[in-house]
Coordinates of C-alpha atoms in Angstrom, one line a residue:
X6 CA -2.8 25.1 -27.3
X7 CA -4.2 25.7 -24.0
X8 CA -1.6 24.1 -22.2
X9 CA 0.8 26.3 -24.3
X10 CA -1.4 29.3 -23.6
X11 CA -1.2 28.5 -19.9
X12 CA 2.7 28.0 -19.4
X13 CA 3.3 31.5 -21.2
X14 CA 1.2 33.6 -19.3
X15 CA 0.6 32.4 -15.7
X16 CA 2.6 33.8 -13.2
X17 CA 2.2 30.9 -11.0
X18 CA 2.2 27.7 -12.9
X19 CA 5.9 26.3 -12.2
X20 CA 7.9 26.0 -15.3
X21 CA 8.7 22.1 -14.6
X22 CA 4.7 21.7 -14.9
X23 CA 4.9 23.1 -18.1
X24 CA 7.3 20.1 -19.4
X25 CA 5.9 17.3 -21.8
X26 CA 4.2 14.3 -20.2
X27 CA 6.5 12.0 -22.5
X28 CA 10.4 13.2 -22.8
X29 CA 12.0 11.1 -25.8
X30 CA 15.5 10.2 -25.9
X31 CA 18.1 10.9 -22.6
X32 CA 16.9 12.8 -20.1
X33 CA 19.8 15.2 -17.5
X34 CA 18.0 16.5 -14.7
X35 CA 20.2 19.2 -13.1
X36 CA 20.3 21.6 -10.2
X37 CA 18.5 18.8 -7.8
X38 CA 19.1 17.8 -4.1
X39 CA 19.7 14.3 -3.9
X40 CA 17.7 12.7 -1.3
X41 CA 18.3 8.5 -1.2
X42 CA 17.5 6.3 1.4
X43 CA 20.7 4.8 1.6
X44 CA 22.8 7.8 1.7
X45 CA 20.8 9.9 4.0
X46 CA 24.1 11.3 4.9
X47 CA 25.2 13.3 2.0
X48 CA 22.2 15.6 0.8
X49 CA 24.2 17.0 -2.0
X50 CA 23.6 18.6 -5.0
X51 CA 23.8 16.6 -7.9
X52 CA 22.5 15.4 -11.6
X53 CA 20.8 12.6 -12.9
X54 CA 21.0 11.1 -16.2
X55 CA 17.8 8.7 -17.6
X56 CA 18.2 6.6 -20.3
X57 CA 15.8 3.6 -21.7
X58 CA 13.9 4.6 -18.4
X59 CA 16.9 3.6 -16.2
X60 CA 19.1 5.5 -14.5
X61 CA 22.5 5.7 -16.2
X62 CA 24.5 7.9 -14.2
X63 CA 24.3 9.8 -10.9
X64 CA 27.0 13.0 -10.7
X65 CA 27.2 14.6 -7.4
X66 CA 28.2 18.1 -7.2
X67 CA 27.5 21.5 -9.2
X68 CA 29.8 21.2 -11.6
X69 CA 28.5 17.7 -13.2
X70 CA 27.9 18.8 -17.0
X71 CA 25.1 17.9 -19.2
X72 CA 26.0 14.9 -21.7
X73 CA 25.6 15.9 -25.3
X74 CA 22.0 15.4 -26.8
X75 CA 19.9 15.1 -23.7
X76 CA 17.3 17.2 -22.6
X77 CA 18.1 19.5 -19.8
X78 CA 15.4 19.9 -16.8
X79 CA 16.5 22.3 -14.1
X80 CA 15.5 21.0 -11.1
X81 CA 15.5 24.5 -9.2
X82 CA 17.0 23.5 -6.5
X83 CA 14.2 21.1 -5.4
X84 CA 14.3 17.7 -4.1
X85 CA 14.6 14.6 -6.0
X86 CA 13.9 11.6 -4.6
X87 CA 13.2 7.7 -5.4
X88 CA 9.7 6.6 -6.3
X89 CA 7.3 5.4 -3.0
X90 CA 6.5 1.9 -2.6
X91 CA 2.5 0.9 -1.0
X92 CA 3.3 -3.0 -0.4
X93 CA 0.0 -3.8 0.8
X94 CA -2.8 -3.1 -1.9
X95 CA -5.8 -4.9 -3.5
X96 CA -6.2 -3.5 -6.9
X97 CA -9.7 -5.7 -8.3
X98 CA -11.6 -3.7 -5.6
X99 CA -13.9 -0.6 -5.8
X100 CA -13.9 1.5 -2.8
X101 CA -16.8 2.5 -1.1
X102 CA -18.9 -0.1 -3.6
X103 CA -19.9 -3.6 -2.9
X104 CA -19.6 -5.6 -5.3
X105 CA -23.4 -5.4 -6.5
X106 CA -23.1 -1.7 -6.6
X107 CA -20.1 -1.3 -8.6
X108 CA -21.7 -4.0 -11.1
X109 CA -25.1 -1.9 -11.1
X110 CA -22.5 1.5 -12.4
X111 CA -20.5 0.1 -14.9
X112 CA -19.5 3.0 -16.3
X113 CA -18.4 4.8 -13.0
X114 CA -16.5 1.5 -12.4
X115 CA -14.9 2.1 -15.4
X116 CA -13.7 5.4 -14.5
X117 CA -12.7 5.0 -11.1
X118 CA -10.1 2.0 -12.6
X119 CA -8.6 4.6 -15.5
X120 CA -7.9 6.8 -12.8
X121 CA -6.2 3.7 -10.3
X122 CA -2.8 4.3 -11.3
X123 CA -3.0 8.0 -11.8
X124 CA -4.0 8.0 -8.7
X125 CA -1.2 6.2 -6.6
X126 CA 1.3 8.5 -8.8
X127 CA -0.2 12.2 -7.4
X128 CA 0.5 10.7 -4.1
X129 CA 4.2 9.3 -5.4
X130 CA 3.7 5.9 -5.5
X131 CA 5.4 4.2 -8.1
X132 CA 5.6 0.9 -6.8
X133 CA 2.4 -1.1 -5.4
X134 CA 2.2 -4.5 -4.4
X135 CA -1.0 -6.2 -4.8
X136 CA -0.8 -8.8 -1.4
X137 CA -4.3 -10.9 -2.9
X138 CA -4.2 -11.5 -6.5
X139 CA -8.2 -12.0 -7.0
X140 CA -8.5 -10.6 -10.5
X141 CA -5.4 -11.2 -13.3
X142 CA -7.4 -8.9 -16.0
X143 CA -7.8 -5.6 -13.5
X144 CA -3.4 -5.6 -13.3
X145 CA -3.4 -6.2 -16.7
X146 CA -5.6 -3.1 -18.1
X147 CA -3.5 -1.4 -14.7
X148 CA -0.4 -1.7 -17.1
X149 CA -2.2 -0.9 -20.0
X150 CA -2.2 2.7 -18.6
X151 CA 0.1 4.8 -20.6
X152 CA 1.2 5.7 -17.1
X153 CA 1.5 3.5 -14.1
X154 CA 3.0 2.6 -10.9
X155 CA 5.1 -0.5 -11.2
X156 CA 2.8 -3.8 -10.0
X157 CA 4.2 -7.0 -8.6
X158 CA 2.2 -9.1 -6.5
X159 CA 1.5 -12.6 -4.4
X160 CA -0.9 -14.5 -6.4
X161 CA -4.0 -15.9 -5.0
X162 CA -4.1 -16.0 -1.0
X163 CA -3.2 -19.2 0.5
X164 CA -6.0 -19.7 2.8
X165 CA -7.1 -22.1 5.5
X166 CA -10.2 -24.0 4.1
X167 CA -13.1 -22.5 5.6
X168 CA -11.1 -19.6 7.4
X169 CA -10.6 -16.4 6.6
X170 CA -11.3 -14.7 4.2
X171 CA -12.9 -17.8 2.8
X172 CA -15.9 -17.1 5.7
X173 CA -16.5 -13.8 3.8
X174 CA -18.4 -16.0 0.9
X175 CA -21.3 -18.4 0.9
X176 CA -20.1 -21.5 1.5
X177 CA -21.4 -22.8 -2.0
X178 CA -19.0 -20.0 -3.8
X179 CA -16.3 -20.1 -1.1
X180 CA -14.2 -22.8 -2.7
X181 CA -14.3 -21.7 -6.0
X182 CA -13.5 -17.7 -5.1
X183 CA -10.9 -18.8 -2.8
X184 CA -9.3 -21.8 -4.9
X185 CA -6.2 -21.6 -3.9
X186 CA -7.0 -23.1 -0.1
X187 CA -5.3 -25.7 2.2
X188 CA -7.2 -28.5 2.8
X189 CA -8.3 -29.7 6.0
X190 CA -9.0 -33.5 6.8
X191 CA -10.7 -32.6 9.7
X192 CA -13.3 -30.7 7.7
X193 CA -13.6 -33.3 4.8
X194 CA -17.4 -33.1 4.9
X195 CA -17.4 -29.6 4.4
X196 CA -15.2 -29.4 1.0
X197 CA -16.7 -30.4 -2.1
X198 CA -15.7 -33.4 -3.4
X199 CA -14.0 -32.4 -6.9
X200 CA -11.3 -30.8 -4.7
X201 CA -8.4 -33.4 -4.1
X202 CA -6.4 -33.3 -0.9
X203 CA -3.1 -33.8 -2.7
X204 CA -3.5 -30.9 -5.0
X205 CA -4.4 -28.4 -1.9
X206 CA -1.7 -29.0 0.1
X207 CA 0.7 -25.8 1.3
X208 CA 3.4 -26.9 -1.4
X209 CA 0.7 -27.4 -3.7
X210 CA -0.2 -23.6 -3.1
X211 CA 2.6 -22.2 -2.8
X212 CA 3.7 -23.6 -6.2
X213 CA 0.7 -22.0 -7.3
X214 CA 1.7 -18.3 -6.5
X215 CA 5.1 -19.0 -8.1
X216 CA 3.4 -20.5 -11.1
X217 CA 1.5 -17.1 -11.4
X218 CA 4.5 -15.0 -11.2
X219 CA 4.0 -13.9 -7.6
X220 CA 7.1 -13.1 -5.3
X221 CA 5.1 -12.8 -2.1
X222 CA 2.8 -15.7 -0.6
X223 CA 0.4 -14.6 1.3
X224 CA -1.5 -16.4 4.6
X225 CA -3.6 -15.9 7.7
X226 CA -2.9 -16.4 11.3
X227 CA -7.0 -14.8 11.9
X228 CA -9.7 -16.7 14.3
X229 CA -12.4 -14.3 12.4
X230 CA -14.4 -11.3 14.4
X231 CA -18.2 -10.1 14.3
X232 CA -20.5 -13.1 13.8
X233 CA -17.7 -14.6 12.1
X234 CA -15.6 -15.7 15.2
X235 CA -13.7 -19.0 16.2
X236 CA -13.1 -19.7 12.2
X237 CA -11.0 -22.9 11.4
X238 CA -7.3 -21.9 11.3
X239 CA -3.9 -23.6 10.5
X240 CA -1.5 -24.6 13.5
X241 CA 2.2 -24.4 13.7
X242 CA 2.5 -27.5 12.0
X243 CA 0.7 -26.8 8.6
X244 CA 2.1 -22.9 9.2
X245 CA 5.4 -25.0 9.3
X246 CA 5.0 -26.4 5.5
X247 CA 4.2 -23.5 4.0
X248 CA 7.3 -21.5 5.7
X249 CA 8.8 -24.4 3.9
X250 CA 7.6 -24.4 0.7
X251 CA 7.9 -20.4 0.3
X252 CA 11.5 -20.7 1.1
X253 CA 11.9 -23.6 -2.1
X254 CA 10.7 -21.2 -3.9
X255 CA 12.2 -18.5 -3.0
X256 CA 8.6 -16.3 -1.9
X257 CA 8.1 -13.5 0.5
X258 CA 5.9 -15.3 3.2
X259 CA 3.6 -12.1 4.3
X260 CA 1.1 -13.3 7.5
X261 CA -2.4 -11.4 7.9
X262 CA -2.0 -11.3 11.9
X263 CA -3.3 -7.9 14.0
X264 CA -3.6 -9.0 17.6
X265 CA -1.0 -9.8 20.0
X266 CA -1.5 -14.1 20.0
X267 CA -1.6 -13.9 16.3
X268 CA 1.5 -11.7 15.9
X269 CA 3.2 -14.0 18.3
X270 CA 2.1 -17.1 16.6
X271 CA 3.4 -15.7 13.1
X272 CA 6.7 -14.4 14.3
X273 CA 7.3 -18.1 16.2
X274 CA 6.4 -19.3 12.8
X275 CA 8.9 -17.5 10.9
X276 CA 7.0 -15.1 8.7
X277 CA 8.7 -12.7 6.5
X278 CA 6.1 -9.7 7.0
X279 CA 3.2 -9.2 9.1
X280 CA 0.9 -7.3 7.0
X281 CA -1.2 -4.9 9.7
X282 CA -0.5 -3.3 13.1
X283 CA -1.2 -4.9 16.4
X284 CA -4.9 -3.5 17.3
X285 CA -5.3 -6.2 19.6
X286 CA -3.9 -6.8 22.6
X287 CA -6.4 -9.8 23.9
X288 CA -6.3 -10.2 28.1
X289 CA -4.0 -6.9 27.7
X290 CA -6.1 -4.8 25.9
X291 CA -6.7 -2.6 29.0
X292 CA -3.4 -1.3 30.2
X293 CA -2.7 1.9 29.6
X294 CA 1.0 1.4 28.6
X295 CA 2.7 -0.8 26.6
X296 CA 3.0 -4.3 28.5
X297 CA 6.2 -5.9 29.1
X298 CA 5.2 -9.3 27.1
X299 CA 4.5 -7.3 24.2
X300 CA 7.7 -5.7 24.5
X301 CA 9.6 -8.7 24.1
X302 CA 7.7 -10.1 21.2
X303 CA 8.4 -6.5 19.4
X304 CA 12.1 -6.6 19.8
X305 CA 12.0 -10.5 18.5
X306 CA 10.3 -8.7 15.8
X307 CA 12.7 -5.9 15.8
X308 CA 15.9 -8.1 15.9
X309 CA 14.7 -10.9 13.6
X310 CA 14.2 -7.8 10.9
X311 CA 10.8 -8.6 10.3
X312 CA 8.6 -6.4 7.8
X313 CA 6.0 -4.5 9.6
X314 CA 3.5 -3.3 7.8
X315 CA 1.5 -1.1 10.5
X316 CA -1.4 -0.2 8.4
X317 CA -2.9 2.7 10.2
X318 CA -4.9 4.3 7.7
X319 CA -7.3 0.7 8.0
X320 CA -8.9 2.2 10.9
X321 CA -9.0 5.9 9.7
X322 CA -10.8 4.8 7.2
X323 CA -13.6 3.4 8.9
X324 CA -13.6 6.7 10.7
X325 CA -13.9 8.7 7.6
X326 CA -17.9 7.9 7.8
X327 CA -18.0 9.8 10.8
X328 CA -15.7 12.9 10.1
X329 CA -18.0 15.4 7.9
X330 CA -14.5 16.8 6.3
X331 CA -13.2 14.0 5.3
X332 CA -15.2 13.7 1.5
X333 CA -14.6 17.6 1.4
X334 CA -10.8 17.2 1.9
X335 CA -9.0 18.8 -1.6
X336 CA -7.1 15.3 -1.9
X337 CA -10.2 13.1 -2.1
X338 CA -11.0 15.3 -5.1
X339 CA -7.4 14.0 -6.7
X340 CA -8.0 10.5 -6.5
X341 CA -11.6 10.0 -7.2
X342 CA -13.7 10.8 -10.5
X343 CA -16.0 13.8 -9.9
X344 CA -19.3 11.3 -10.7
X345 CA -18.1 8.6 -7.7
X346 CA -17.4 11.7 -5.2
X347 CA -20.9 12.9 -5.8
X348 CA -22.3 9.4 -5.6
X349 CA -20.3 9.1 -2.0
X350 CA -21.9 12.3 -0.3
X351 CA -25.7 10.5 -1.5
X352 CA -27.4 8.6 1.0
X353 CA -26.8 5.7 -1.2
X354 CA -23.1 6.0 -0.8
X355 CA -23.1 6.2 2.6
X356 CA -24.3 2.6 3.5
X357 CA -21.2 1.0 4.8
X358 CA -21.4 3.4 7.6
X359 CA -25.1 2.1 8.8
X360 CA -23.1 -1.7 9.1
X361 CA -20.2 -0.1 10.7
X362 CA -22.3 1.7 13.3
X363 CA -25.0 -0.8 14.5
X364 CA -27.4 -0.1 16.5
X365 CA -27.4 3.0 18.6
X366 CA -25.5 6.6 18.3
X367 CA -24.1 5.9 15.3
X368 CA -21.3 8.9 15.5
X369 CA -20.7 8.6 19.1
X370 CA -20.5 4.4 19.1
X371 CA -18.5 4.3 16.4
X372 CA -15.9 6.8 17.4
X373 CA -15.7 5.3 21.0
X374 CA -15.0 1.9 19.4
X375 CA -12.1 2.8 17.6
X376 CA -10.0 4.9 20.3
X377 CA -8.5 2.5 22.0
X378 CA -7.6 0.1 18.9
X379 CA -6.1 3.1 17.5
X380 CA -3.9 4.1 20.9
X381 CA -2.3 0.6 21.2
X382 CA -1.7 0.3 17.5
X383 CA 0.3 3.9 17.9
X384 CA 2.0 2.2 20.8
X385 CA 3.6 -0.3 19.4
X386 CA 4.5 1.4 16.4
X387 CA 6.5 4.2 18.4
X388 CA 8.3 1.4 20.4
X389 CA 9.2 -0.1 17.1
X390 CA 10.2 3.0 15.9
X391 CA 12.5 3.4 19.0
X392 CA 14.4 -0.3 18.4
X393 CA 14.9 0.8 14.8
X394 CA 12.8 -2.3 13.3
X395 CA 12.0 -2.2 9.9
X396 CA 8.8 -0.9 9.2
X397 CA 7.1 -0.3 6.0
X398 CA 4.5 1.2 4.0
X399 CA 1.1 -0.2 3.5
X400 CA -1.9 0.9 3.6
X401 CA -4.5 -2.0 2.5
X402 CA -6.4 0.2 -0.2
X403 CA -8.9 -0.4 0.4
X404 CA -9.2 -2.7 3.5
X405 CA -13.0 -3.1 3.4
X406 CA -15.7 -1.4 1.4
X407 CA -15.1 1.9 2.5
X408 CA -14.3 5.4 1.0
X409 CA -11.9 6.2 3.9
X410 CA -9.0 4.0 1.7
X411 CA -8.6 5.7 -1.6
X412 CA -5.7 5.2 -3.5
X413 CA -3.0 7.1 -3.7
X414 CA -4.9 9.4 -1.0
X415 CA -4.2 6.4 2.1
X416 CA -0.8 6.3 1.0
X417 CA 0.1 10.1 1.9
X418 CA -2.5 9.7 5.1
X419 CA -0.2 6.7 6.1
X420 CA 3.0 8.5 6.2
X421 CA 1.6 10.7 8.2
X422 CA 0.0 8.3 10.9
X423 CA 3.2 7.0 11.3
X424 CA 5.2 9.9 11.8
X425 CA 2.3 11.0 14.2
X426 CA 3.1 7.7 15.9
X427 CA 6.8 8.5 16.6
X428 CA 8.6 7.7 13.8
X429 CA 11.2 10.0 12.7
X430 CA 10.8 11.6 9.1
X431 CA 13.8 9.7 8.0
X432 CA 12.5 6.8 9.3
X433 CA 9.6 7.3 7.8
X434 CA 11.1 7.6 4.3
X435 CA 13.0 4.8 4.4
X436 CA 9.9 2.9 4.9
X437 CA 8.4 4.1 2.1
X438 CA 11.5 3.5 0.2
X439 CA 14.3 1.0 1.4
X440 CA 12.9 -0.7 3.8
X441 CA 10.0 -1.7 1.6
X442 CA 12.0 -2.8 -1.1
X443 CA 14.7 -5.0 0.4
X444 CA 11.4 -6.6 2.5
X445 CA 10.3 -7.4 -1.3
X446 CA 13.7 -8.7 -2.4
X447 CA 13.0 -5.3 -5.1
X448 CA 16.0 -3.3 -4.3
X449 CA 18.2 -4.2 -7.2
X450 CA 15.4 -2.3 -9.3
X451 CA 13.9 0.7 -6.8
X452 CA 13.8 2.7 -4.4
X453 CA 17.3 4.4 -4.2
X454 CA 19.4 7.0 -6.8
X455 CA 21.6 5.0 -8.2
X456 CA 23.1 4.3 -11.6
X457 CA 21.0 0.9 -13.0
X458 CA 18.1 1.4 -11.1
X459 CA 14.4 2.2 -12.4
X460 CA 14.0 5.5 -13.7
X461 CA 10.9 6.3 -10.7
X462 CA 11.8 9.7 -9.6
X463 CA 10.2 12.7 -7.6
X464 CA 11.0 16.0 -7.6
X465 CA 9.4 17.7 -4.3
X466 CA 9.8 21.0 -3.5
X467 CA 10.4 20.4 0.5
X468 CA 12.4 18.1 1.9
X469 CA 11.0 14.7 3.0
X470 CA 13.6 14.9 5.7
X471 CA 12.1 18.1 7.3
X472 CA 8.6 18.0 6.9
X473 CA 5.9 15.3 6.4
X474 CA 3.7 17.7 4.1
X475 CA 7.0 17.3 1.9
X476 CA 5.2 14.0 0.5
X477 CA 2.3 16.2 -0.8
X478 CA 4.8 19.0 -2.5
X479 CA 5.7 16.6 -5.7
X480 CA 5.9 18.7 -8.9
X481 CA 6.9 16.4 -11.2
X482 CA 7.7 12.7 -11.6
X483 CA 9.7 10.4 -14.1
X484 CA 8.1 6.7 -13.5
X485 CA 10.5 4.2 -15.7
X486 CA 12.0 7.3 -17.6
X487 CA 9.1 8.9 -18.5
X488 CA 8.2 12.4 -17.3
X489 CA 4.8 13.4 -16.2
X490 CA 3.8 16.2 -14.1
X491 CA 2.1 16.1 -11.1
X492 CA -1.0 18.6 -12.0
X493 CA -1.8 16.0 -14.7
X494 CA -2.6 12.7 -13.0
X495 CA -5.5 14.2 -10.7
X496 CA -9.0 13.1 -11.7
X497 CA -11.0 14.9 -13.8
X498 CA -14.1 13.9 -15.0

């Protein structure tokens, strides 16, 4: 009744906020702009038909007339658009929480997970692709949502025995957290003894991730940082095997690599994505402009048609310890349970930022450290942007325990870091679209209009292609058919 009681007599509530959450039967969505990737062209009006949350026809023009029986939602002359796509993100984790805190507030770990998918909806994401499978159960209660982004992801990381990530855990746990490793002869002494070589081999692995239902395999091309530096690390000719394997079996092969030699070596490699931007520019690192050897590697990268996944927000992030706005920013509030916001702004919830800091001027050191990171990354991203090379959305929510990566929320900050960067808006969309889902061999299902595909729709009332805020003007959203809006998926309690 309130709901009712609201639609009638506000003056400012738009009517298509008003619709049910849950339309039954076919749905024709009329008086709409068509906006898809693929046809960026011919920004027409047009109609779109939904049945058994597919898309069963697509009529361009005014005239198109509504098919007998379905219900009719006037578009107003808005925007509709495909569903976005966040192809780098790690579901199991709680941001802002280690992993003793979130255990020690059970119930606001509870919360924070009902609101995950809600969450990368309000933001427009109704795809996400989970790049380190580390907990089965958290994408199964995901899908259990009545509502909910689309998941796929790339199984258990295929990692270098005692590299990273596996240097993140004690070296008694390491093994059995991080099971699905390569084994390394040279560091027999080191592995414990009920792990065969035979069975940990990259085929062996690989196999593992397809067993699982992954379509991405994911690896690392990372010597390690901090006190962790100089980790063990597979060369060209284990990288080789699994290139090999993930090819059999017909897998995505996405590379963690963020510096210019590791980039280098995962492109020479033949990797399929590179999942982060290059912060890192080693004996380079202090030119001012972009230097002419990393030129050529980008346009390898560029020509080749490699996936770049430029993962600005990682950075941000960190940042947002040290920016006084950033938990007072109106989208935080979306994305987040009231109870974990609070808990942020304590003392308590502020203890990544002591570890990020260091010693010293917390603010100031932290700040300084990041600039230049941040200028090269933007760097390369603009030249890539200028040879065309397919880039794509990800954001790597969340990248470390921080409260700078929230779901949904790093998504909509991402877009914009790119196009701050120098890629164009259409550029931008397509990577958040398209681009991501041919890179994911997903574009017989999403991320274009078009009769057969998923029925993940936006309706925004500005156009993607004119302004970047248009990604934050979604009024309502059809995710497989179904018909939510927007106003409903923030966070509540």
């Amino acid at each position: 009744m309130k709901l009712l009681f609201a639609c009638l007599f506000s003056t400012t509530l738009s009517l298509l906020s008003c619709l049910p959450a849950f339309a039954s039967g076919a749905i024709w969505i009329t008086n709409v702009k068509l906006v898809s990737p693929e046809r960026l062209d011919r920004i027409e009006r047009g109609s779109v038909l939904i049945e058994d949350g597919r898309i069963a026809a697509v009529e361009r023009g005014a005239r198109a007339r509504k098919p007998a029986g379905a219900t009719l939602v006037d578009g107003k002359g808005y925007f509709l658009t495909p569903g976005l796509i966040d192809s780098h993100v790690h579901l199991h984790a709680v941001p802002g929480m280690s992993a003793e805190q979130a255990a020690a507030q059970p119930l606001m770990q509870q919360q924070y997970f009902r609101q995950l998918p809600r969450s990368f909806l309000y933001y427009g994401f109704t795809t996400v692709i989970d790049l380190a499978l580390a907990d089965r159960g958290v994408i199964d209660r995901f899908n259990q949502a009545p509502l909910h982004p689309q998941v796929v992801h790339c199984g258990e990381p295929l990692v270098f025995a005692n590299g990273y990530p596996m240097s993140f855990a004690a070296p008694k746990v390491r093994f059995e957290t991080f099971n699905n490793f390569i084994y390394d002869p040279k560091q027999a002494a080191s592995i414990p003894s009920q792990y065969r070589p035979e069975a940990h081999t990259p085929e062996a692995g690989v196999a593992r991730v397809k067993r699982a239902g992954g379509i991405c395999v994911k690896t690392h091309i990372e010597h390690g940082f901090g006190r962790e530096r100089n980790l063990p690390m597979m060369g060209p000719a284990v990288f080789a095997q699994v290139r090999a394997a993930a090819t059999d079996h017909g897998l995505v092969l996405v590379t963690h690599a963020n510096s210019f030699k590791t980039q280098t070596a995962a492109v020479a490699a033949g990797a399929d994505v590179l999942a982060h931007g290059m912060w890192h520019w080693g004996a380079l690192d202090n030119e001012a402009e972009l230097p002419a050897q990393i030129k050529t590697l980008l346009d390898d990268i560029a020509a080749k048609g490699i996936g770049y996944q430029p993962t600005m927000q990682v950075l941000y992030g960190l940042r947002a310890y040290f920016d006084p706005a950033y938990l007072n920013d109106p989208g935080v509030a979306k994305v987040v349970p009231k109870a974990m916001l609070a808990w942020f702004q304590s003392a308590e919830g502020k203890w990544f930022k002591e570890e990020l800091a260091g010693d010293g001027e917390i603010d100031a050191v932290a700040l300084k450290g990041m600039e230049a990171p941040l200028r090269r990354q933007a760097q390369v991203i603009a030249y890539l942007a200028s040879k065309n090379a397919n880039i794509v959305v990800a954001t790597d929510t969340p990248s470390s325990p921080t409260f700078g990566n929230l779901p949904g929320l790093n998504g909509n900050l991402e877009l914009r870091r790119m196009h701050a960067a120098g890629m164009s808006l259409a550029q931008v969309f397509k990577a958040a679209t398209i681009n991501n889902a041919r890179t994911f061999k997903l574009d017989a299902q999403v991320a274009t209009i078009e009769k057969g595909k998923n029925a993940d729709l936006l309706l925004m009332r500005t156009s993607p292609l004119k302004d970047i805020a248009a990604y934050d003007s979604v009024v309502t959203l059809w995710v497989g058919g179904k018909q939510v809006a927007r106003a409903q998926l923030a966070a509540g309690e």
